Short mmCIF file of C-alpha atoms in Angstrom, two decimals:
data_model
loop_
_atom_site.label_atom_id
_atom_site.label_comp_id
_atom_site.label_asym_id
_atom_site.label_seq_id
_atom_site.Cartn_x
_atom_site.Cartn_y
_atom_site.Cartn_z
CA UNK A 307 79.41 61.52 102.50
CA UNK A 308 76.02 62.48 104.09
CA UNK A 309 74.91 66.01 103.14
CA UNK A 310 74.31 68.15 106.15
CA UNK A 311 71.36 70.64 106.27
CA UNK A 312 71.85 73.91 103.98
CA UNK A 313 71.09 77.09 106.02
CA UNK A 314 72.00 79.52 103.30
CA UNK A 315 68.82 81.63 102.63
CA UNK A 316 70.10 84.50 100.28
CA UNK A 317 68.41 84.79 97.23
CA UNK A 318 71.55 86.32 95.27
CA UNK A 319 75.06 86.32 95.34
CA UNK A 320 76.43 89.83 95.85
CA UNK A 321 79.64 91.28 96.44
CA UNK A 322 79.67 91.08 100.35
CA UNK A 323 79.73 87.35 99.88
CA UNK A 324 83.44 87.73 98.94
CA UNK A 325 84.32 90.57 101.48
CA UNK A 326 85.39 88.19 104.27
CA UNK A 327 82.99 89.21 106.67
CA UNK A 328 79.63 88.13 108.06
CA UNK A 329 78.15 87.31 104.22
CA UNK A 330 81.19 85.39 103.28
CA UNK A 331 80.57 83.14 106.75
CA UNK A 332 77.04 82.39 105.70
CA UNK A 333 78.18 81.34 102.03
CA UNK A 334 80.63 79.26 103.43
CA UNK A 335 79.42 77.62 106.27
CA UNK A 336 75.64 77.86 105.05
CA UNK A 337 75.89 76.42 101.84
CA UNK A 338 79.53 75.14 100.58
CA UNK A 339 80.43 73.29 103.92
CA UNK A 340 77.13 71.34 103.96
CA UNK A 341 77.76 70.14 100.32
CA UNK A 342 81.21 69.32 100.28
CA UNK A 343 82.06 68.43 104.16
CA UNK A 344 78.60 67.29 104.94
CA UNK A 345 78.21 66.87 108.82
CA UNK A 346 81.85 66.27 109.31
CA UNK A 347 83.03 68.89 111.42
CA UNK A 348 86.09 70.95 110.35
CA UNK A 349 87.89 73.83 111.40
CA UNK A 350 87.73 76.24 108.46
CA UNK A 351 91.18 77.61 107.93
CA UNK A 352 93.54 78.84 105.20
CA UNK A 353 94.97 75.74 104.65
CA UNK A 354 93.80 71.97 104.51
CA UNK A 355 95.91 69.18 105.80
CA UNK A 356 96.38 65.47 104.58
CA UNK A 357 98.81 62.89 106.51
CA UNK A 358 100.64 60.84 103.86
CA UNK A 359 103.62 58.53 104.49
CA UNK A 360 104.38 60.01 107.98
CA UNK A 361 104.34 63.64 106.50
CA UNK A 362 101.86 66.30 107.34
CA UNK A 363 101.28 68.18 103.71
CA UNK A 364 99.43 71.39 103.61
CA UNK A 365 97.19 72.48 100.60
CA UNK A 366 95.60 75.82 99.90
CA UNK A 367 93.80 77.57 96.83
CA UNK A 368 93.23 81.03 96.05
CA UNK A 369 92.14 83.51 93.36
CA UNK A 370 92.89 87.09 92.52
CA UNK A 371 90.99 89.97 91.38
CA UNK A 372 92.38 93.29 91.47
CA UNK A 373 91.57 96.34 90.10
CA UNK A 374 93.64 97.96 89.20
CA UNK A 375 96.02 95.02 88.13
CA UNK A 376 99.41 96.92 88.79
CA UNK A 377 99.50 99.45 91.95
CA UNK A 378 102.33 100.71 93.61
CA UNK A 379 104.63 98.11 95.33
CA UNK A 380 103.01 94.90 93.48
CA UNK A 381 100.50 93.63 91.07
CA UNK A 382 97.96 90.79 90.47
CA UNK A 383 100.78 88.60 89.62
CA UNK A 384 103.09 89.19 92.62
CA UNK A 385 99.73 88.97 94.98
CA UNK A 386 99.18 85.64 93.58
CA UNK A 387 102.15 84.10 94.42
CA UNK A 388 102.40 85.77 97.67
CA UNK A 389 99.12 85.15 98.74
CA UNK A 390 99.37 81.21 98.20
CA UNK A 391 102.45 81.15 99.94
CA UNK A 392 101.40 83.34 102.96
CA UNK A 393 98.33 80.91 103.48
CA UNK A 394 100.73 77.99 103.71
CA UNK A 395 102.89 79.71 106.26
CA UNK A 396 99.73 80.69 108.37
CA UNK A 397 99.43 77.13 108.83
CA UNK A 398 102.99 76.38 109.75
CA UNK A 399 103.76 74.78 106.40
CA UNK A 400 106.96 75.68 104.38
CA UNK A 401 105.76 76.19 100.91
CA UNK A 402 106.85 73.72 98.46
CA UNK A 403 105.32 74.27 95.03
CA UNK A 404 102.64 76.31 93.56
CA UNK A 405 100.24 75.72 90.43
CA UNK A 406 98.89 78.67 88.57
CA UNK A 407 95.72 79.25 86.28
CA UNK A 408 95.14 81.91 84.18
CA UNK A 409 91.84 83.26 83.04
CA UNK A 410 92.33 85.55 79.99
CA UNK A 411 89.49 87.77 78.56
CA UNK A 412 90.13 87.90 74.75
CA UNK A 413 91.42 91.24 73.85
CA UNK A 414 93.99 91.47 76.83
CA UNK A 415 97.21 92.91 75.24
CA UNK A 416 99.92 90.14 75.39
CA UNK A 417 102.29 92.77 76.93
CA UNK A 418 99.95 93.13 79.80
CA UNK A 419 99.70 89.16 80.07
CA UNK A 420 103.78 89.11 79.83
CA UNK A 421 104.48 91.50 82.52
CA UNK A 422 102.02 89.68 84.97
CA UNK A 423 103.55 86.17 83.94
CA UNK A 424 106.92 87.67 84.60
CA UNK A 425 105.85 89.25 88.20
CA UNK A 426 104.61 85.66 89.16
CA UNK A 427 108.15 84.41 87.85
CA UNK A 428 109.98 87.11 89.69
CA UNK A 429 107.66 86.61 92.83
CA UNK A 430 108.07 82.83 92.99
CA UNK A 431 111.92 82.88 92.42
CA UNK A 432 112.19 85.80 95.21
CA UNK A 433 110.51 83.20 97.72
CA UNK A 434 112.40 80.05 96.64
CA UNK A 435 109.23 78.33 95.78
CA UNK A 436 108.97 76.72 92.19
CA UNK A 437 105.57 77.27 89.79
CA UNK A 438 105.40 73.31 88.99
CA UNK A 439 102.22 73.61 86.48
CA UNK A 440 98.78 75.05 85.85
CA UNK A 441 96.33 75.92 83.05
CA UNK A 442 95.19 78.42 80.77
CA UNK A 443 91.56 79.41 79.87
CA UNK A 444 90.60 82.19 77.32
CA UNK A 445 86.97 83.60 77.54
CA UNK A 446 84.94 85.87 75.16
CA UNK A 447 85.38 89.49 75.63
CA UNK A 448 83.20 90.87 78.26
CA UNK A 449 83.14 88.09 79.87
CA UNK A 450 86.05 88.82 82.36
CA UNK A 451 87.70 91.61 83.56
CA UNK A 452 91.16 91.10 81.77
CA UNK A 453 92.97 88.66 83.61
CA UNK A 454 91.54 86.57 86.77
CA UNK A 455 94.57 84.27 88.25
CA UNK A 456 93.66 81.49 90.37
CA UNK A 457 96.66 79.25 92.51
CA UNK A 458 97.10 76.60 94.64
CA UNK A 459 99.97 75.47 96.81
CA UNK A 460 101.41 72.65 98.63
CA UNK A 461 103.74 73.04 101.67
CA UNK A 462 105.13 70.55 104.60
CA UNK A 463 103.75 71.23 108.13
CA UNK A 464 106.14 71.74 110.73
CA UNK A 465 105.59 69.16 113.25
CA UNK A 466 106.58 71.52 116.06
CA UNK A 467 103.55 73.28 116.21
CA UNK A 468 99.83 72.50 115.71
CA UNK A 469 98.24 76.01 114.92
CA UNK A 470 94.55 76.11 115.53
CA UNK A 471 91.78 78.63 117.69
CA UNK A 472 91.34 75.49 119.79
CA UNK A 473 94.85 76.24 121.17
CA UNK A 474 94.02 79.83 121.99
CA UNK A 475 93.52 80.35 125.91
CA UNK A 476 92.91 83.46 128.05
CA UNK A 477 96.15 85.34 128.74
CA UNK A 478 97.65 84.59 125.63
CA UNK A 479 99.19 87.57 123.88
CA UNK A 480 98.20 89.00 120.58
CA UNK A 481 101.17 90.07 118.35
CA UNK A 482 100.74 92.00 114.79
CA UNK A 483 103.88 91.77 112.26
CA UNK A 484 103.88 95.73 111.26
CA UNK A 485 101.45 98.31 110.02
CA UNK A 486 98.30 97.63 108.68
CA UNK A 487 95.86 98.94 105.83
CA UNK A 488 98.77 99.96 103.30
CA UNK A 489 97.78 97.40 100.80
CA UNK A 490 94.07 98.11 100.85
CA UNK A 491 94.30 102.13 100.81
CA UNK A 492 96.90 101.97 98.01
CA UNK A 493 94.78 99.79 95.68
CA UNK A 494 91.89 102.38 96.48
CA UNK A 495 93.99 105.25 95.93
CA UNK A 496 95.27 103.73 92.51
CA UNK A 497 92.16 103.39 91.20
CA UNK A 498 92.19 107.40 90.63
CA UNK A 499 88.58 107.78 91.71
CA UNK A 500 89.59 109.98 94.61
CA UNK A 501 91.39 113.13 94.68
CA UNK A 502 93.69 112.08 97.57
CA UNK A 503 97.51 111.51 97.07
CA UNK A 504 99.85 109.38 99.55
CA UNK A 505 103.24 108.17 99.58
CA UNK A 506 102.39 104.45 100.04
CA UNK A 507 102.90 101.43 98.48
CA UNK A 508 101.19 97.81 99.12
CA UNK A 509 102.69 95.34 101.63
CA UNK A 510 102.78 92.58 99.73
CA UNK A 511 105.57 90.03 100.35
CA UNK A 512 106.34 86.60 101.30
CA UNK A 513 105.86 86.02 104.84
CA UNK A 514 107.49 82.37 105.24
CA UNK A 515 110.67 83.56 106.62
CA UNK A 516 109.43 85.31 109.38
CA UNK A 517 106.82 82.67 110.40
CA UNK A 518 109.76 80.17 110.14
CA UNK A 519 111.81 81.91 112.70
CA UNK A 520 109.01 82.45 114.84
CA UNK A 521 108.55 78.70 114.82
CA UNK A 522 112.52 78.32 115.86
CA UNK A 523 112.10 80.72 118.62
CA UNK A 524 108.62 79.94 120.30
CA UNK A 525 107.07 76.83 118.73
CA UNK A 526 105.99 75.53 122.43
CA UNK A 527 103.81 78.76 122.82
CA UNK A 528 103.01 79.29 119.50
CA UNK A 529 98.76 78.75 119.15
CA UNK A 530 97.26 80.61 116.00
CA UNK A 531 98.40 82.68 112.78
CA UNK A 532 96.66 84.60 110.15
CA UNK A 533 97.22 87.10 107.39
CA UNK A 534 94.35 89.79 107.81
CA UNK A 535 94.07 90.21 104.12
CA UNK A 536 90.11 90.56 103.09
CA UNK A 537 88.38 92.34 106.12
CA UNK A 538 91.51 93.25 107.68
CA UNK A 539 92.54 92.67 111.25
CA UNK A 540 88.82 93.09 112.53
CA UNK A 541 87.58 90.32 110.56
CA UNK A 542 90.59 87.73 111.45
CA UNK A 543 90.15 88.60 115.26
CA UNK A 544 86.43 88.21 115.00
CA UNK A 545 86.89 85.01 113.51
CA UNK A 546 89.12 84.28 116.23
CA UNK A 547 87.29 85.11 119.19
CA UNK A 548 83.93 83.03 117.96
CA UNK A 549 85.92 79.75 116.88
CA UNK A 550 87.89 79.75 120.24
CA UNK A 551 84.94 80.87 122.22
CA UNK A 552 87.07 83.85 123.88
CA UNK A 553 87.39 87.69 123.92
CA UNK A 554 90.26 89.65 122.30
CA UNK A 555 91.21 92.84 123.86
CA UNK A 556 93.23 95.50 121.61
CA UNK A 557 94.93 98.27 122.60
CA UNK A 558 94.32 100.68 120.07
CA UNK A 559 97.38 102.93 120.17
CA UNK A 560 99.67 100.00 120.23
CA UNK A 561 98.12 99.00 116.64
CA UNK A 562 101.10 100.58 114.12
CA UNK A 563 98.97 102.44 111.29
CA UNK A 564 101.04 105.05 108.86
CA UNK A 565 99.96 108.42 109.00
CA UNK A 566 99.04 108.26 105.56
CA UNK A 567 96.94 105.39 105.86
CA UNK A 568 95.24 106.84 109.17
CA UNK A 569 94.70 110.16 107.50
CA UNK A 570 93.11 108.51 104.29
CA UNK A 571 90.88 106.33 106.64
CA UNK A 572 89.48 109.33 108.24
CA UNK A 573 88.44 111.21 104.83
CA UNK A 574 86.78 108.36 103.93
CA UNK A 575 85.41 107.16 107.02
CA UNK A 576 86.89 104.08 107.15
CA UNK A 577 88.39 102.12 110.04
CA UNK A 578 92.12 100.57 109.31
CA UNK A 579 91.28 97.35 111.42
CA UNK A 580 88.93 96.51 108.60
CA UNK A 581 91.43 97.22 105.21
CA UNK A 582 92.98 94.53 103.79
CA UNK A 583 96.61 93.78 104.15
CA UNK A 584 98.89 91.44 102.06
CA UNK A 585 102.19 91.49 103.89
CA UNK A 586 101.44 91.61 107.81
CA UNK A 587 100.31 88.44 109.84
CA UNK A 588 98.64 88.37 113.65
CA UNK A 589 100.05 85.77 115.84
CA UNK A 590 98.92 84.53 119.24
CA UNK A 591 101.52 83.12 121.48
CA UNK A 592 101.61 82.14 125.29
CA UNK A 593 102.47 84.84 127.76
CA UNK A 594 106.06 83.26 128.43
CA UNK A 595 106.98 83.52 124.71
CA UNK A 596 105.22 86.99 124.03
CA UNK A 597 108.85 88.84 124.41
CA UNK A 598 111.13 86.44 122.63
CA UNK A 599 108.46 86.40 119.79
CA UNK A 600 108.45 90.14 119.61
CA UNK A 601 112.21 90.19 119.60
CA UNK A 602 112.41 87.73 116.89
CA UNK A 603 110.37 89.78 114.35
CA UNK A 604 112.05 92.81 115.04
CA UNK A 605 115.33 91.16 114.45
CA UNK A 606 114.49 90.37 111.19
CA UNK A 607 114.69 93.12 108.15
CA UNK A 608 110.92 94.49 107.55
CA UNK A 609 109.94 93.12 111.26
CA UNK A 610 110.98 96.21 113.13
CA UNK A 611 107.83 97.58 113.57
CA UNK A 612 106.24 94.20 115.21
CA UNK A 613 103.83 95.02 118.35
CA UNK A 614 102.11 93.49 120.89
CA UNK A 615 98.59 94.99 120.35
CA UNK A 616 96.57 92.71 122.58
CA UNK A 617 95.43 89.76 125.10
CA UNK A 618 93.02 87.14 124.96
CA UNK A 619 90.58 87.01 127.71
CA UNK A 620 87.76 84.74 128.78
CA UNK A 621 84.87 87.21 128.78
CA UNK A 622 82.72 88.47 127.10
CA UNK A 623 82.73 85.49 124.77
CA UNK A 624 83.03 86.04 121.05
CA UNK A 625 83.63 89.71 121.22
CA UNK A 626 86.59 91.67 119.98
CA UNK A 627 87.13 95.02 122.22
CA UNK A 628 89.58 97.90 121.23
CA UNK A 629 90.52 100.15 124.29
CA UNK A 630 91.38 103.88 123.43
CA UNK A 631 93.96 105.94 124.53
CA UNK A 632 91.30 108.07 126.62
CA UNK A 633 90.23 104.81 128.40
CA UNK A 634 86.77 103.83 126.61
CA UNK A 635 86.23 100.71 125.05
CA UNK A 636 84.54 99.68 121.52
CA UNK A 637 83.06 96.58 119.91
CA UNK A 638 85.07 95.84 116.72
CA UNK A 639 82.71 93.74 114.63
CA UNK A 640 83.22 91.95 111.33
CA UNK A 641 82.02 93.30 107.89
CA UNK A 642 78.76 93.24 106.73
CA UNK A 643 79.66 94.23 103.50
CA UNK A 644 83.12 95.29 101.88
CA UNK A 645 83.83 99.31 102.16
CA UNK A 646 86.72 98.21 99.47
CA UNK A 647 85.22 96.07 96.94
CA UNK A 648 87.58 94.36 94.72
CA UNK A 649 90.71 94.88 96.24
CA UNK A 650 92.04 91.51 96.40
#
């Protein structure tokens, strides 16, 4: 395989390279892709597809480093399962099986390890996706942060949909499955570094049931899906705008944000659109399927707060705009750094 030209000029790896924003794109597209994929054009999504004996299989892998490991609504073990399942779901694939690798630091309490292994098992059982294998490594004390988890998943892609930024067209509608920012703010407050209190819990959950119902109801008009984890809604939609060569116009008042999240963001100087989520997703659907998509999501437990939050426009290209209640418009840019390091 011919190696494409390497365009990564940064001298050192920093936290921003893992934040899911511009620095991450530089690392992936400038260094990783040229060596691993050469000059072969590839759409960089959360899943990769392989055709095998008439079936289209979807593959994904993810790693989880969370501080603290346990927080209201979840833990690192639960995130590892749900995050991997959700990446498969965003590719329109029914999750079939997972493998899990544990990186353990010497000195980790056995009770903490058992708690997270139990959390993995419980989350997998809830989602109906078995853990079929994995690996375990132990490193010296001080060489890791207690526990890191890496997962990989395989799924069966639904032939009724082809989800790609290339399919997105002006006039398509942007739908959000529910309130944003719950996970990121919950984890931030759980660290105890801020003198703030809020009645919040992480939104971590498996998303395949919602996606499966959406495919059943709107397959011909379903264009693109993404769970806005690192970098939040802003980064996910900026990547879409760039890849699809379109503009995304958001109605800021339509975006559901819990009062506790909005209040914490105002105090901390953060934008909810940039906060990580673990149990919500974005869908772009053709105009004629927007109403049925909303009706479908709102009919499901946990989907009652789904909203139509924006529209795809032809111009200006590669930009996400948000219109406020006062009629003004602001540009929503991708993060340069990560305002909430080590959230997930």
